XYZ file of C-alpha atoms in Angstrom:
519
model
C -5.348 -21.233 -13.032
C -3.394 -23.690 -10.831
C -0.296 -23.160 -8.680
C 1.859 -26.150 -7.655
C 4.986 -26.254 -5.485
C 6.932 -28.982 -3.730
C 7.852 -28.490 -0.075
C 6.903 -29.243 3.493
C 4.811 -26.359 4.732
C 1.865 -24.926 2.767
C 1.067 -21.234 2.370
C -2.248 -20.004 0.998
C -2.415 -17.444 -1.821
C -5.591 -15.761 -3.031
C -5.827 -15.020 -6.759
C -9.002 -13.762 -8.472
C -11.080 -14.785 -5.446
C -9.741 -18.406 -5.282
C -7.289 -19.700 -2.668
C -4.321 -21.798 -3.792
C -2.104 -23.825 -1.472
C 1.679 -23.434 -1.802
C 3.811 -25.877 0.258
C 7.134 -24.471 1.445
C 9.989 -25.228 3.799
C 10.885 -22.820 6.615
C 13.994 -24.500 8.007
C 16.030 -22.156 10.155
C 19.395 -23.630 9.380
C 21.313 -24.516 6.286
C 20.529 -27.861 4.620
C 22.572 -29.207 1.794
C 20.203 -31.918 0.613
C 16.964 -29.918 0.674
C 15.116 -30.302 -2.583
C 14.552 -27.074 -4.473
C 10.904 -26.035 -4.552
C 9.447 -25.841 -7.990
C 6.750 -23.294 -8.800
C 4.596 -23.910 -11.826
C 1.782 -21.747 -13.089
C -0.658 -23.575 -15.352
C -3.301 -21.606 -17.295
C -6.184 -23.192 -19.239
C -4.758 -26.667 -18.376
C -1.741 -26.014 -20.596
C 1.763 -25.497 -19.302
C 3.523 -22.352 -20.493
C 7.191 -23.205 -20.952
C 8.225 -20.466 -23.377
C 10.964 -17.929 -22.579
C 14.106 -18.051 -20.503
C 14.147 -19.043 -16.829
C 15.818 -16.685 -14.348
C 16.661 -17.247 -10.670
C 16.727 -14.669 -7.941
C 18.328 -15.127 -4.494
C 16.155 -13.825 -1.715
C 17.272 -13.065 1.806
C 15.079 -12.354 4.778
C 16.491 -10.376 7.708
C 14.285 -12.164 10.220
C 14.573 -15.733 8.982
C 17.446 -16.543 6.602
C 16.833 -19.188 3.979
C 18.916 -20.784 1.260
C 15.940 -21.745 -0.835
C 16.173 -21.234 -4.556
C 12.946 -20.844 -6.470
C 12.847 -21.746 -10.102
C 11.425 -18.852 -12.045
C 8.482 -19.104 -14.336
C 7.430 -17.393 -17.489
C 5.144 -14.459 -16.775
C 1.516 -15.018 -17.717
C -0.894 -12.316 -18.780
C -3.477 -13.260 -16.177
C -1.000 -13.189 -13.309
C 0.788 -9.960 -14.165
C 0.345 -7.491 -11.380
C -1.976 -9.813 -9.450
C 0.169 -12.157 -7.296
C 2.203 -9.897 -5.022
C 3.968 -11.426 -1.986
C 4.146 -9.396 1.198
C 7.939 -9.027 1.223
C 9.429 -9.164 -2.227
C 11.684 -6.144 -2.635
C 13.764 -7.915 -5.275
C 10.977 -8.302 -7.803
C 12.010 -6.171 -10.723
C 9.776 -4.323 -13.123
C 6.656 -6.421 -12.682
C 4.126 -5.714 -15.393
C 6.394 -3.887 -17.866
C 6.667 -6.638 -20.473
C 4.846 -9.921 -20.868
C 7.932 -11.468 -22.468
C 10.075 -11.075 -19.304
C 10.213 -13.688 -16.534
C 9.752 -13.176 -12.808
C 10.854 -15.021 -9.630
C 8.786 -15.899 -6.590
C 10.028 -16.505 -3.063
C 8.053 -18.407 -0.466
C 7.478 -16.566 2.781
C 7.083 -17.665 6.372
C 4.067 -15.416 6.775
C 0.866 -16.211 4.872
C -0.391 -13.834 2.240
C -3.522 -11.770 2.946
C -6.659 -13.827 2.293
C -8.384 -11.030 0.348
C -8.080 -11.338 -3.448
C -6.003 -8.796 -5.307
C -7.689 -7.315 -8.351
C -6.008 -5.858 -11.359
C -7.114 -2.442 -12.612
C -9.310 -2.606 -15.668
C -7.608 -1.129 -18.673
C -9.459 1.133 -21.071
C -10.315 -0.437 -24.383
C -7.791 0.002 -27.133
C -10.323 -0.676 -29.855
C -9.442 1.360 -32.950
C -11.238 4.655 -33.322
C -11.925 4.007 -36.992
C -12.946 0.896 -38.850
C -10.513 -0.857 -41.119
C -10.898 0.638 -44.558
C -11.435 -1.625 -47.527
C -11.375 -0.716 -51.202
C -13.602 -2.003 -53.947
C -10.568 -3.638 -55.561
C -10.162 -5.817 -52.464
C -13.614 -7.323 -52.962
C -13.131 -8.557 -56.544
C -10.730 -11.196 -57.799
C -10.271 -9.781 -61.278
C -11.626 -7.019 -63.472
C -11.066 -5.529 -66.894
C -11.642 -1.826 -66.239
C -9.761 1.354 -66.999
C -8.090 3.334 -64.217
C -10.811 5.991 -64.367
C -13.604 3.422 -64.132
C -11.843 1.715 -61.213
C -11.740 5.056 -59.425
C -15.452 5.507 -60.113
C -16.247 2.086 -58.641
C -14.116 2.891 -55.591
C -16.134 6.066 -54.879
C -19.463 4.275 -55.377
C -18.239 1.518 -53.057
C -17.307 4.164 -50.473
C -20.829 5.551 -50.761
C -22.319 2.085 -50.222
C -20.049 1.206 -47.306
C -20.756 4.552 -45.685
C -24.463 3.761 -45.710
C -23.864 0.334 -44.206
C -21.642 1.704 -41.426
C -24.088 4.502 -40.615
C -26.914 1.976 -40.273
C -24.766 -0.128 -37.924
C -23.891 2.888 -35.776
C -27.455 4.186 -35.532
C -28.734 0.718 -34.645
C -25.990 0.446 -32.002
C -26.980 3.789 -30.490
C -30.573 2.631 -30.173
C -29.687 -0.759 -28.706
C -26.775 0.179 -26.422
C -27.683 3.698 -25.295
C -31.379 4.490 -25.707
C -32.995 1.205 -24.667
C -30.774 0.473 -21.599
C -31.102 4.031 -20.267
C -34.855 3.793 -20.628
C -35.032 0.332 -19.034
C -32.720 1.235 -16.142
C -34.515 4.552 -15.630
C -31.258 6.480 -16.017
C -33.217 9.152 -17.895
C -36.901 9.705 -18.394
C -38.585 8.865 -21.677
C -39.155 12.578 -22.292
C -35.470 13.420 -21.775
C -34.335 10.581 -24.020
C -36.821 11.670 -26.663
C -35.364 15.171 -26.634
C -31.745 13.966 -26.793
C -32.203 11.295 -29.480
C -34.826 13.201 -31.459
C -35.945 11.510 -34.677
C -32.810 9.375 -34.967
C -34.865 6.170 -35.032
C -36.619 7.296 -38.232
C -33.289 7.743 -40.071
C -32.381 4.031 -39.918
C -35.021 2.774 -42.434
C -34.280 5.791 -44.604
C -30.647 4.763 -45.102
C -31.540 1.082 -45.313
C -33.658 2.007 -48.318
C -30.725 3.655 -50.109
C -28.432 0.740 -49.299
C -30.885 -1.779 -50.734
C -31.267 0.328 -53.885
C -27.504 0.492 -54.374
C -27.135 -3.261 -53.767
C -29.722 -3.979 -56.463
C -27.643 -1.990 -58.962
C -24.644 -4.339 -58.655
C -23.795 -6.388 -61.710
C -22.226 -9.824 -61.954
C -18.726 -8.401 -61.400
C -19.790 -6.324 -58.373
C -19.761 -3.174 -60.480
C -22.444 -0.503 -60.502
C -23.230 1.156 -63.789
C -25.731 4.025 -63.699
C -26.210 5.485 -60.223
C -27.523 8.990 -60.991
C -31.287 8.216 -61.295
C -31.254 6.200 -58.051
C -29.693 9.045 -56.102
C -31.935 11.603 -57.789
C -35.034 9.702 -56.634
C -33.731 9.107 -53.106
C -32.217 12.489 -52.167
C -35.607 14.128 -51.376
C -35.771 11.738 -48.373
C -32.961 13.789 -46.815
C -35.457 16.533 -45.993
C -36.111 14.497 -42.831
C -32.759 15.839 -41.628
C -34.282 19.284 -41.123
C -36.195 18.065 -38.072
C -33.313 15.989 -36.722
C -30.615 18.658 -37.065
C -32.812 21.450 -35.689
C -33.413 19.341 -32.577
C -29.678 18.806 -32.031
C -29.113 22.275 -30.552
C -31.349 21.626 -27.551
C -30.312 17.946 -27.426
C -26.662 18.836 -26.919
C -27.481 21.289 -24.129
C -29.657 18.750 -22.300
C -27.076 15.980 -22.673
C -24.336 18.213 -21.254
C -26.610 19.013 -18.323
C -27.461 15.356 -17.609
C -23.781 14.380 -17.654
C -23.425 16.081 -14.266
C -25.594 13.351 -12.736
C -23.526 10.445 -11.386
C -25.668 7.644 -12.836
C -25.657 9.185 -16.306
C -21.947 9.981 -16.207
C -21.087 6.463 -14.997
C -23.213 4.771 -17.656
C -21.836 6.885 -20.503
C -18.260 6.385 -19.303
C -18.653 2.595 -19.220
C -20.084 2.652 -22.734
C -17.225 4.798 -24.034
C -14.644 2.445 -22.474
C -16.268 -0.583 -24.112
C -14.897 -1.977 -27.348
C -18.004 -1.292 -29.422
C -17.756 2.493 -28.958
C -14.401 2.901 -30.770
C -13.632 5.541 -28.086
C -16.533 7.689 -29.305
C -18.915 9.240 -26.801
C -22.680 9.402 -27.188
C -22.692 12.810 -28.836
C -20.213 11.625 -31.486
C -22.733 8.952 -32.454
C -25.662 11.375 -32.406
C -23.750 13.745 -34.693
C -22.921 11.058 -37.276
C -26.073 11.686 -39.407
C -25.209 15.374 -39.829
C -21.643 14.459 -40.808
C -23.014 11.973 -43.318
C -25.365 14.562 -44.806
C -22.623 17.039 -45.706
C -20.566 14.261 -47.311
C -23.079 13.441 -50.071
C -22.162 16.458 -52.273
C -18.460 15.584 -51.949
C -19.035 11.973 -52.983
C -21.169 13.021 -55.938
C -18.491 15.430 -57.140
C -15.935 12.617 -57.033
C -18.238 10.271 -58.972
C -18.834 13.019 -61.519
C -15.086 13.522 -62.013
C -14.629 9.830 -62.792
C -17.610 9.584 -65.139
C -16.688 9.624 -68.859
C -18.623 11.981 -71.195
C -20.424 9.140 -72.971
C -21.665 7.565 -69.698
C -25.455 7.625 -69.033
C -24.786 9.281 -65.646
C -23.309 12.325 -67.343
C -26.774 13.884 -67.694
C -28.278 12.928 -64.320
C -25.354 13.473 -61.910
C -25.314 17.308 -62.254
C -29.033 17.444 -61.437
C -28.573 15.085 -58.480
C -25.671 17.190 -57.203
C -27.686 20.396 -57.465
C -30.584 18.750 -55.620
C -28.533 17.462 -52.689
C -26.674 20.777 -52.365
C -29.966 22.633 -52.097
C -31.190 20.200 -49.427
C -27.966 20.579 -47.414
C -28.247 24.372 -47.672
C -31.840 24.251 -46.455
C -30.890 22.028 -43.519
C -28.060 24.408 -42.597
C -30.369 27.389 -42.805
C -33.076 25.840 -40.633
C -30.496 24.566 -38.149
C -28.983 28.045 -37.896
C -32.391 29.543 -37.233
C -33.105 26.940 -34.542
C -29.726 27.606 -32.923
C -30.330 31.365 -32.960
C -33.763 30.957 -31.414
C -32.432 28.566 -28.760
C -29.713 30.942 -27.548
C -32.019 33.968 -27.761
C -34.328 32.219 -25.288
C -31.358 31.565 -23.019
C -30.446 35.258 -22.630
C -31.172 36.810 -19.228
C -31.361 40.619 -19.322
C -30.331 42.629 -16.289
C -31.845 45.848 -17.635
C -34.732 46.491 -19.992
C -32.511 48.747 -22.120
C -30.439 45.682 -23.075
C -33.347 44.205 -25.065
C -32.329 45.549 -28.450
C -34.778 44.970 -31.310
C -31.774 43.832 -33.385
C -31.449 40.758 -31.150
C -35.065 39.708 -31.615
C -34.944 40.336 -35.373
C -31.803 38.213 -35.860
C -32.475 34.969 -37.687
C -29.098 33.211 -37.324
C -25.779 33.226 -35.494
C -22.500 34.018 -37.213
C -20.518 32.490 -34.355
C -20.360 32.244 -30.579
C -17.771 31.165 -28.044
C -15.595 32.099 -25.104
C -13.536 35.309 -24.986
C -11.799 37.165 -22.142
C -12.345 40.849 -21.424
C -9.715 43.327 -20.241
C -10.356 42.324 -16.601
C -9.536 38.691 -17.282
C -13.174 37.618 -16.962
C -14.366 34.804 -19.216
C -17.374 35.805 -21.285
C -19.538 33.880 -23.720
C -19.983 36.134 -26.738
C -22.753 35.765 -29.345
C -22.498 37.394 -32.751
C -26.096 37.345 -33.967
C -27.147 38.417 -37.425
C -27.786 42.000 -36.269
C -26.194 42.372 -32.814
C -23.132 41.491 -30.735
C -24.029 40.285 -27.209
C -21.555 39.690 -24.370
C -22.773 37.360 -21.622
C -21.713 35.571 -18.465
C -22.739 31.877 -18.372
C -24.761 30.694 -15.384
C -27.523 28.300 -14.329
C -31.231 28.740 -13.747
C -33.231 27.230 -10.883
C -33.603 23.897 -12.659
C -29.866 23.676 -13.315
C -30.173 24.594 -16.994
C -27.708 26.898 -18.685
C -28.498 30.588 -18.914
C -26.507 33.537 -20.267
C -26.626 36.783 -18.282
C -26.209 39.740 -20.628
C -23.053 41.675 -19.753
C -23.125 45.458 -20.285
C -24.897 46.872 -23.332
C -25.220 44.827 -26.561
C -23.949 46.439 -29.775
C -25.915 46.641 -33.058
C -23.698 45.276 -35.821
C -24.386 48.247 -38.081
C -22.856 50.590 -35.478
C -19.774 48.509 -34.570
C -16.270 49.831 -35.091
C -13.746 46.988 -35.199
C -10.102 47.478 -34.318
C -7.580 44.649 -34.617
C -4.828 44.884 -31.990
C -1.508 43.567 -33.375
C 0.264 40.941 -31.310
C 3.107 42.334 -29.269
C 1.611 45.782 -28.780
C 2.514 47.248 -25.399
C -0.242 46.945 -22.829
C 0.517 50.311 -21.316
C -1.619 49.595 -18.270
C -4.620 51.337 -19.883
C -7.706 49.331 -20.699
C -5.818 46.043 -20.506
C -4.840 46.265 -16.808
C -2.392 43.399 -17.276
C -5.148 40.805 -17.797
C -4.141 40.014 -21.371
C -0.422 39.987 -20.794
C -0.106 37.229 -18.215
C 2.641 39.091 -16.409
C 4.325 40.260 -19.600
C 4.168 43.707 -21.169
C 2.779 42.529 -24.531
C -0.762 41.627 -25.567
C -1.688 38.705 -27.820
C -4.744 37.579 -29.840
C -6.742 40.709 -28.957
C -9.185 42.998 -30.754
C -11.454 45.881 -29.742
C -15.076 46.664 -30.602
C -16.846 49.951 -29.965
C -20.131 51.545 -30.959
C -20.992 54.722 -32.836
C -23.659 56.953 -31.336
C -24.604 54.838 -28.309
C -23.693 56.573 -25.027
C -24.179 53.499 -22.809
C -22.030 51.226 -24.956
C -18.397 51.309 -23.883
C -15.521 49.915 -25.971
C -14.800 46.254 -25.317
C -11.270 44.868 -25.533
C -11.482 41.097 -26.032
C -8.936 38.286 -26.200
C -9.323 34.996 -28.060
C -7.769 31.696 -27.007
C -5.400 31.551 -29.983
C -4.564 33.294 -33.246
C -6.859 31.060 -35.301
C -9.851 31.864 -33.086
C -9.011 35.572 -33.254
C -9.017 35.539 -37.064
C -12.339 33.698 -37.105
C -13.920 36.333 -34.875
C -12.503 39.208 -36.917
C -13.681 37.642 -40.193
C -17.195 37.049 -38.853
C -17.377 40.542 -37.332
C -16.367 42.212 -40.592
C -18.913 40.168 -42.503
C -21.648 40.966 -39.988
C -20.827 44.694 -40.014
C -20.894 44.951 -43.816
C -24.160 43.030 -44.153
C -25.861 44.975 -41.384
C -24.854 48.314 -42.874
C -26.042 47.203 -46.312
C -29.333 46.141 -44.788
C -29.682 49.498 -43.018
C -28.911 51.339 -46.253
C -31.499 49.311 -48.164
C -34.091 49.986 -45.463
C -33.392 53.720 -45.675
C -33.655 53.586 -49.437
C -37.027 51.853 -49.275
C -38.275 54.421 -46.756
C -37.306 57.247 -49.114
C -39.090 55.575 -51.991
C -42.262 55.230 -49.909
C -42.117 58.835 -48.623
C -40.423 61.044 -51.247
C -39.513 64.671 -50.701
C -42.615 66.925 -51.316
C -40.406 69.299 -53.283
C -39.937 66.546 -55.870
C -43.613 65.684 -56.320
C -43.777 67.554 -59.674
C -41.217 65.112 -61.128
C -43.658 62.277 -60.603
C -46.232 64.100 -62.769
C -44.034 63.761 -65.824
C -45.126 60.944 -68.106
C -44.039 59.360 -71.353
C -46.818 61.210 -73.166
C -45.545 64.592 -71.995
C -42.051 63.668 -73.131
C -43.449 62.759 -76.550
C -45.325 66.075 -76.833
C -42.125 67.975 -76.043
C -40.333 66.063 -78.768
C -43.079 66.922 -81.294
C -42.890 70.614 -80.477
C -39.118 70.489 -80.873
C -39.413 68.917 -84.313
C -41.763 71.655 -85.491
């Protein structure tokens, strides 16, 4: 960048660390024949002469001047950077790059230190530009249904390609630099990233198989057998998804460290991230996994009855659905086990056997009690546990059990309608926020447990409240059915002694009775 001006005296101006000399005239009295100083800003050795020129009269209370300065068109690289010491008449600098600005030369030199513009966060689009299969071919002679089929298959192929790009980016931009710069230890990175590196060749394999199926017109005919043979590879997701529960907790913990937070923030502000954070990238494989059944259903809808895929697609769909269900089941068990280990009991009586026997979590999240305290509530398979979040000695998250947990089979659930008067009873004004009405609340109590008091809880919104109520009702019904089945099996193993004689009856005795009756 170069700044030129005609005049007698020179004033220095620092821009981006470089000093430019601006000659100017500081005559104290009026001159009629003084030449007007001309200011030109040249960028990349090309003169920018677009836009309208505006002039602005400047007056200085200490040293009057009749100098007129020819305005210049505002340049992107100068916007908000060159700022004279006394320029109260500059209007709306930096609001629009199409507007022009005026400069006035000053008697006092500008500060020698360079002025830096604030870095702006990347405006890179969050999603990639979508492209259809029809955009990749010049002409085709296909029916509307077959075009739709090719579009879905193309979406499947492009999804694989984009996932490979994202996973490779995560390895190159996040994992390797953090390991090289010692931002995290190799053990910590291994726990956070899990087996993500092994998923890249897995999806490259499917992409290469799909590419080999393309015909001369970029169409893919039979896709069912290829998917049927490849879907068993998705069982690798069991290990990856089960590890994600602990990975997320460790990543959230490490974000409190300045070096980690700074590195992740710089990455998120960069253009390659598309405004996604690290966890968004780490969660992409799981999102991709649950999309396979949806894509297969769409391909199946667009497949005509006489197509060769008509026989193989239903089997492929059933296979991938079973794999997704297995991954969900194992992930739920890992999540349940992870949070069970994180419970800290204040009393030994809080260690209910129902908590240890639970295999999965229905839901968990933040709720407020009637005192306004924020609790983290876990609805396990067989028990409801209220906790207060905290930290252990190493800074890890721990959940201190609050009051007495409730077995699901003994829970009584009461939905509190919105707008019900608080009455000052168990609510104590915590749910009302200064009003006399409660909102998004429900109450749980226990049957037959003396230490378990009723709990009045408030969700963040109506949607969250309905989710909790739905999960609680489901958990209560299943737990009671399980208890009933257990009681039934106990009765069958230990029948009433008074009924022992019924067991002595046999088919032969029934036959003998029938013979005697016939006689």
